[in-house]
PDB file of C-alpha atoms and ligand atoms in Angstrom:
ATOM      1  CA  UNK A1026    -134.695 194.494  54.046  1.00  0.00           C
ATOM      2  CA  UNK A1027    -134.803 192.810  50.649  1.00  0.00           C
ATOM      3  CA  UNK A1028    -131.363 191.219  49.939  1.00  0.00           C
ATOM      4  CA  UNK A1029    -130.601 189.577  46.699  1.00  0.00           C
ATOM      5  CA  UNK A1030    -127.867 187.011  47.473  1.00  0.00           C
ATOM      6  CA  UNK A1031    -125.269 186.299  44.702  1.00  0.00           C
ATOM      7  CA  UNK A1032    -123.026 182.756  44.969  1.00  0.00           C
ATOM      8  CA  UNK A1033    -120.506 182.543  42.395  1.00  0.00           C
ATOM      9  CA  UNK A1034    -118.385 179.532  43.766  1.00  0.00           C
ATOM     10  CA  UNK A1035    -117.922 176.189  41.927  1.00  0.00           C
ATOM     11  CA  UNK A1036    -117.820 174.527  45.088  1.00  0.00           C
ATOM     12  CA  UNK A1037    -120.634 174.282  47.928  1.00  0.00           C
ATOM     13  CA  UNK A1038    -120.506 172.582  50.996  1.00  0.00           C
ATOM     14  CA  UNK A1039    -116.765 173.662  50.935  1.00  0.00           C
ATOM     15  CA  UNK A1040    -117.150 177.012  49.950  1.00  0.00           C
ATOM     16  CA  UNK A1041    -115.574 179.761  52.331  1.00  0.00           C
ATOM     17  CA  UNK A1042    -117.458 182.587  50.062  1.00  0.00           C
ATOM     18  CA  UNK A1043    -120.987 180.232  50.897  1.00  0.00           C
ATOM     19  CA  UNK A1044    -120.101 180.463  54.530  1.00  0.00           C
ATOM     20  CA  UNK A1045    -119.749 183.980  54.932  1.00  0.00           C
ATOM     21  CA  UNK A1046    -122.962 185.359  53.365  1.00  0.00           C
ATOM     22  CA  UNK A1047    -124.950 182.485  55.413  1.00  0.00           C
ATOM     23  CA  UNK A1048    -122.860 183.999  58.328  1.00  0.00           C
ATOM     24  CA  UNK A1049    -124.174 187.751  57.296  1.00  0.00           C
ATOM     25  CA  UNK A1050    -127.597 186.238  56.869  1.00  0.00           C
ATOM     26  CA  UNK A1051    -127.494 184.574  60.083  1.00  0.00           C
ATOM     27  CA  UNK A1052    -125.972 187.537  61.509  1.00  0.00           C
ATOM     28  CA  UNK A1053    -128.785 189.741  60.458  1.00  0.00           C
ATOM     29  CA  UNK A1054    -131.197 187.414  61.742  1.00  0.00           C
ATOM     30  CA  UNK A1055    -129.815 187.290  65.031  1.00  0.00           C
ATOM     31  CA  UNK A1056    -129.978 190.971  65.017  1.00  0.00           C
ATOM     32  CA  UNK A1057    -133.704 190.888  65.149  1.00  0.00           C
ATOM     33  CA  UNK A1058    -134.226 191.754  61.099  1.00  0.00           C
ATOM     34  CA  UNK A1059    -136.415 189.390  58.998  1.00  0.00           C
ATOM     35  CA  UNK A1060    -134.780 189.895  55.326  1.00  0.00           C
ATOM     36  CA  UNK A1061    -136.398 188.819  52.306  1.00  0.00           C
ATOM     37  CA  UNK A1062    -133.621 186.682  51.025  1.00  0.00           C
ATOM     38  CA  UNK A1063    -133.511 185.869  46.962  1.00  0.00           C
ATOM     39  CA  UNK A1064    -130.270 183.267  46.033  1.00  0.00           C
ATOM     40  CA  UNK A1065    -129.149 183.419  42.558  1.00  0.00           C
ATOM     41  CA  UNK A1066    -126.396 180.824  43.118  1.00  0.00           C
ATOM     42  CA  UNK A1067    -124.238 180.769  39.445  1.00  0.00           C
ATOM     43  CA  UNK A1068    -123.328 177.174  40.067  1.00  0.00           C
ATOM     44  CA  UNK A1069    -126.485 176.913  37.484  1.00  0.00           C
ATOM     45  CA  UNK A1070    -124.729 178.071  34.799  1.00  0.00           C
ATOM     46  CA  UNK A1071    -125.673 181.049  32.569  1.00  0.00           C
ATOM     47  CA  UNK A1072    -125.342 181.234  29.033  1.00  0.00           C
ATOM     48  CA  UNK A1073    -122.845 183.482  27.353  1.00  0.00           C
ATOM     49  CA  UNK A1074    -123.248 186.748  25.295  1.00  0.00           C
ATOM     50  CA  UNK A1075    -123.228 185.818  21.966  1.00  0.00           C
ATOM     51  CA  UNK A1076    -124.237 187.299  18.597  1.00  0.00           C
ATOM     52  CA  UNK A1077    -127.947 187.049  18.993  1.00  0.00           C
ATOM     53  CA  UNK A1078    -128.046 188.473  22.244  1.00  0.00           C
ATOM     54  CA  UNK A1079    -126.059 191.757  21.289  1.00  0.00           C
ATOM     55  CA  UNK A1080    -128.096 192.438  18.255  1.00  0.00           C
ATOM     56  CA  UNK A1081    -131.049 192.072  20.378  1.00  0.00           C
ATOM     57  CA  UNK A1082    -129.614 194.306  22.848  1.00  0.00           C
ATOM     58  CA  UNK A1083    -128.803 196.916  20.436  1.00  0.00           C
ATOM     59  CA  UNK A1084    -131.774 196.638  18.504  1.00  0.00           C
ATOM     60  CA  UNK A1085    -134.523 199.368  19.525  1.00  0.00           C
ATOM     61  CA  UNK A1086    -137.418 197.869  22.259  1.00  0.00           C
ATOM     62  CA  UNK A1087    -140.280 198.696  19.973  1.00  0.00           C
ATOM     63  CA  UNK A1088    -138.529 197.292  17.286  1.00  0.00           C
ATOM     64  CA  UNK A1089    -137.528 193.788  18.329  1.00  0.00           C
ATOM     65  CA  UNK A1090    -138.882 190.709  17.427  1.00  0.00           C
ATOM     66  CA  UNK A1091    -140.335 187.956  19.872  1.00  0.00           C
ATOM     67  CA  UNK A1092    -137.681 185.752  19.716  1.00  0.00           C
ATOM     68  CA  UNK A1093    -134.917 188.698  20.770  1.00  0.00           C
ATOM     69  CA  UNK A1094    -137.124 189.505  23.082  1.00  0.00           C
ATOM     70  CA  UNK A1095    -137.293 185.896  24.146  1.00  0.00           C
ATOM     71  CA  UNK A1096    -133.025 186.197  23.735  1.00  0.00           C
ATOM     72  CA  UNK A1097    -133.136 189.196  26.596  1.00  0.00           C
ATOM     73  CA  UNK A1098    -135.734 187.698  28.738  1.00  0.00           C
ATOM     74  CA  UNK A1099    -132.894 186.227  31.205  1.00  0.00           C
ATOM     75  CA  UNK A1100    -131.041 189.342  31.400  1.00  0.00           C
ATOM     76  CA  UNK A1101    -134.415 191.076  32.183  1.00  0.00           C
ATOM     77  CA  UNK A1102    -135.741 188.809  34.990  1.00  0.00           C
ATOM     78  CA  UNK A1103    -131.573 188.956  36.422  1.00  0.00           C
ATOM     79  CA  UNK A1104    -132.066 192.863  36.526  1.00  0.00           C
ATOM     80  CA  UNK A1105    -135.322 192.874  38.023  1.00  0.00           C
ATOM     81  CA  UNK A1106    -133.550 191.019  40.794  1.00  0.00           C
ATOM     82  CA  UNK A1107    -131.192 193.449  41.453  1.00  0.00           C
ATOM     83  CA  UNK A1108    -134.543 195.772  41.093  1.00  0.00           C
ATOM     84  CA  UNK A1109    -136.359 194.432  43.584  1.00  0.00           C
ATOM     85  CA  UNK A1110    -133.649 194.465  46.295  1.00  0.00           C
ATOM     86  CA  UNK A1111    -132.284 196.785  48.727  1.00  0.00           C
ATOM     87  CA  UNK A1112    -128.919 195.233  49.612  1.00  0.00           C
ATOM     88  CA  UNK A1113    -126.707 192.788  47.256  1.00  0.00           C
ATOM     89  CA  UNK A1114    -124.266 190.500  49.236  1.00  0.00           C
ATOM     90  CA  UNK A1115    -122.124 189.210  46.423  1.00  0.00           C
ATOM     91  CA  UNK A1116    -120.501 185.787  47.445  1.00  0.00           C
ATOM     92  CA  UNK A1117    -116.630 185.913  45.030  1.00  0.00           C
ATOM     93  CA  UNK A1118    -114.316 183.018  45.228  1.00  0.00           C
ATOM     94  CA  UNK A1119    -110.599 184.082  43.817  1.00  0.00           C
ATOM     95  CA  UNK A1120    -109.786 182.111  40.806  1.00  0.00           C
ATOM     96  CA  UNK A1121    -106.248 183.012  39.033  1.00  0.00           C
ATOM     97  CA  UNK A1122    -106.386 186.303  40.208  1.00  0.00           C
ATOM     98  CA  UNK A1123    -109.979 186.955  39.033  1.00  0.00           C
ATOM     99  CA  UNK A1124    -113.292 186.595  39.712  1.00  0.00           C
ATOM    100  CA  UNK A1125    -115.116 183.445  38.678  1.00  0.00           C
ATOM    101  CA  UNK A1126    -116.305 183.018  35.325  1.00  0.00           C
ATOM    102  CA  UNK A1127    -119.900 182.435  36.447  1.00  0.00           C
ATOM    103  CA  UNK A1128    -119.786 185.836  38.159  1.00  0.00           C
ATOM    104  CA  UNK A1129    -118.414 187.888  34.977  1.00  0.00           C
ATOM    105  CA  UNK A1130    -121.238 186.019  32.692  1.00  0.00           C
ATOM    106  CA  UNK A1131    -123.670 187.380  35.470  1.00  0.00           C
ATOM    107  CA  UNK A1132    -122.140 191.395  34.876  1.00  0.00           C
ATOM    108  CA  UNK A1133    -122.076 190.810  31.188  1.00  0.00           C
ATOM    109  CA  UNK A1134    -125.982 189.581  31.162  1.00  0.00           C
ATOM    110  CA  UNK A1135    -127.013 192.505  33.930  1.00  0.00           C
ATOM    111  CA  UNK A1136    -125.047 195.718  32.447  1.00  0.00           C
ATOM    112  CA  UNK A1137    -126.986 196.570  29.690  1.00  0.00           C
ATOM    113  CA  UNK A1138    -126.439 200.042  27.679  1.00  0.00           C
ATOM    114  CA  UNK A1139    -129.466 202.409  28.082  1.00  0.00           C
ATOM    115  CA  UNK A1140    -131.194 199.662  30.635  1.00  0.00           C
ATOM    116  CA  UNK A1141    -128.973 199.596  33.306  1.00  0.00           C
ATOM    117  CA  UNK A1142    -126.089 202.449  32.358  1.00  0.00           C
ATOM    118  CA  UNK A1143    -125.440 204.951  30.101  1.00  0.00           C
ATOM    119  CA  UNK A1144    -122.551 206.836  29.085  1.00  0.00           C
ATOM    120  CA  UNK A1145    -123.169 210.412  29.695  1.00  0.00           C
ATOM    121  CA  UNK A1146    -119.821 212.411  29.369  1.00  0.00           C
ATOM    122  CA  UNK A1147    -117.282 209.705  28.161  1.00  0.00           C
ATOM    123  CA  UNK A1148    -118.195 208.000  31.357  1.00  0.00           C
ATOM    124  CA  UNK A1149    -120.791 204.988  32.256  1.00  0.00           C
ATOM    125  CA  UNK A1150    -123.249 206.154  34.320  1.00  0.00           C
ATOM    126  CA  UNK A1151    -125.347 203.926  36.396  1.00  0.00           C
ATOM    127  CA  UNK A1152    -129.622 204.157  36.136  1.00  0.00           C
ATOM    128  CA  UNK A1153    -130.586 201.345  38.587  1.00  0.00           C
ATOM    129  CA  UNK A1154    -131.872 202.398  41.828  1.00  0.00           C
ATOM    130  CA  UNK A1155    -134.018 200.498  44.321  1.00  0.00           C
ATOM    131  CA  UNK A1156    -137.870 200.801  44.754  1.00  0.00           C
ATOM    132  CA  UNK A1157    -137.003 200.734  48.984  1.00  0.00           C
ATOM    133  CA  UNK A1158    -134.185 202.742  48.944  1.00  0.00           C
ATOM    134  CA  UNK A1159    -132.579 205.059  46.218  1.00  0.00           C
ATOM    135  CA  UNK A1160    -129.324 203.418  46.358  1.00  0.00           C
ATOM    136  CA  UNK A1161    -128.184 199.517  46.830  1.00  0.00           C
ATOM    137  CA  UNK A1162    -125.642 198.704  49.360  1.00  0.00           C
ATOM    138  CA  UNK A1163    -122.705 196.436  47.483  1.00  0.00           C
ATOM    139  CA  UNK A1164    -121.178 193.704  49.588  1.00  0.00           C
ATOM    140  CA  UNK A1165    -118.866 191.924  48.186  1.00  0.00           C
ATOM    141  CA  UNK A1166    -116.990 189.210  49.868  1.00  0.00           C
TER     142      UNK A1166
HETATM  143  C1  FMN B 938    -109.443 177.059  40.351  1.00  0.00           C
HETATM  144  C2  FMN B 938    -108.982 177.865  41.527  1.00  0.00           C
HETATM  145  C3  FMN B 938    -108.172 178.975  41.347  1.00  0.00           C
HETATM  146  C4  FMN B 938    -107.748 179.730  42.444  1.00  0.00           C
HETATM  147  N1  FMN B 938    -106.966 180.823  42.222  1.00  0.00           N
HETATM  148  C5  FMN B 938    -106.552 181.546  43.280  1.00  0.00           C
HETATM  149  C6  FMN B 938    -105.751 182.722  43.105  1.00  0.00           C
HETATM  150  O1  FMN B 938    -105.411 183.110  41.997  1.00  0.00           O
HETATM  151  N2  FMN B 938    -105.349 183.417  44.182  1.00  0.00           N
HETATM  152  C7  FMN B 938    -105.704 183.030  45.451  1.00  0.00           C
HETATM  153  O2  FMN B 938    -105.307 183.700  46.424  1.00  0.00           O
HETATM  154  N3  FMN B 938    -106.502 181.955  45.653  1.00  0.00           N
HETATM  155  C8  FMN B 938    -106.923 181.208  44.614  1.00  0.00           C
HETATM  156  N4  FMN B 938    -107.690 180.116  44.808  1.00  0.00           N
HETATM  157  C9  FMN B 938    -108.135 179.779  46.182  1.00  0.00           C
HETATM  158  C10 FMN B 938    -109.575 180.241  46.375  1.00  0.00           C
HETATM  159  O3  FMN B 938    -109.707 181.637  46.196  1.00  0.00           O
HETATM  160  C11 FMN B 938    -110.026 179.868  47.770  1.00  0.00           C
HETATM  161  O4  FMN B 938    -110.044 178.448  47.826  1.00  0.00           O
HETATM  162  C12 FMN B 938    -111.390 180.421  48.090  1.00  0.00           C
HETATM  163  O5  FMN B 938    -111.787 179.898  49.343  1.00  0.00           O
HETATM  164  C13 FMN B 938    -112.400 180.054  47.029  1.00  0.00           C
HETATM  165  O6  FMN B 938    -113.670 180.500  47.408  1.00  0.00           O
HETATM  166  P1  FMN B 938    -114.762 179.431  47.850  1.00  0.00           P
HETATM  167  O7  FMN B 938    -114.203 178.737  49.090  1.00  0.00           O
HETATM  168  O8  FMN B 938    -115.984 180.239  48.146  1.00  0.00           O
HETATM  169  O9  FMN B 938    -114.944 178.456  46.722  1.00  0.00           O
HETATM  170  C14 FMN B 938    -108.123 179.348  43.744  1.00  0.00           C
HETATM  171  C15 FMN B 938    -108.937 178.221  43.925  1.00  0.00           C
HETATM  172  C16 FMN B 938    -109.346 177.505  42.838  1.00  0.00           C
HETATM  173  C17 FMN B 938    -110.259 176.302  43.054  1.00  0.00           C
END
């Protein structure tokens, strides 16, 4: 079991959302499994979208240049996170009726048109599967 592990509370020590993935985790572990855990905890802050990064985005692969490539490389090594696991536990404290801003600036950076989703038939479609298991398990909490 390969979990990637997503934390998108401000707080730490505190958080409730912190507690109950290390509860899952623990939980898992007491059930005899050994997962392989990855953290991407969004306390470190990620950058926003911006110009650069949607031209680079929309410019062609063969076609960009090494410093949009160098704009993407983030987004790349956040989706081949997502890649390598089998299970996403998605840690989401409720601020003002929404997720956390750190979460959404993780969603903008990993759904990327004709990477990660296409739209095929006025609707997005979804391309990522995982190399253990053709579909990832989503649990958010
Ligand atoms: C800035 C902020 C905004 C919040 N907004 C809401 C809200 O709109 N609705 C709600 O039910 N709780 C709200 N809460 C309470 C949090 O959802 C609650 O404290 C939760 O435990 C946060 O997750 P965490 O403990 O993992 O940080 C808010 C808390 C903070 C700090």
């Amino acid at each position: 079991m390969r979990i990637l592990r997503i934390d998108s509370s401000a707080q730490t020590e505190t958080s409730q959302s912190r507690r109950l993935s290390n509860r899952i985790i623990d939980g898992l572990h007491a059930l005899g499994n050994s997962p392989d855990v990855t953290v991407r905890d969004l306390e470190k802050r990620l950058p926003q979208l911006d110009r650069a990064w949607i031209e680079a985005n929309t410019t062609p692969i063969d076609d960009r240049t090494d410093y949009q490539r160098k704009t993407l490389a983030l987004s790349d090594t956040l989706i081949a996170e997502i890649e390598a696991a089998d299970t996403l536990i998605i840690g989401v404290a409720l601020y003002n009726f929404s997720i956390p801003a750190s979460l959404k600036l993780w969603i903008d950076l990993v759904c990327r048109t004709r990477k990660t989703f296409v739209y095929s038939e006025g609707k997005p479609k979804g391309l990522m599967s995982s190399p253990l298991n053709s579909s990832i398990d989503f649990w958010f909490l």
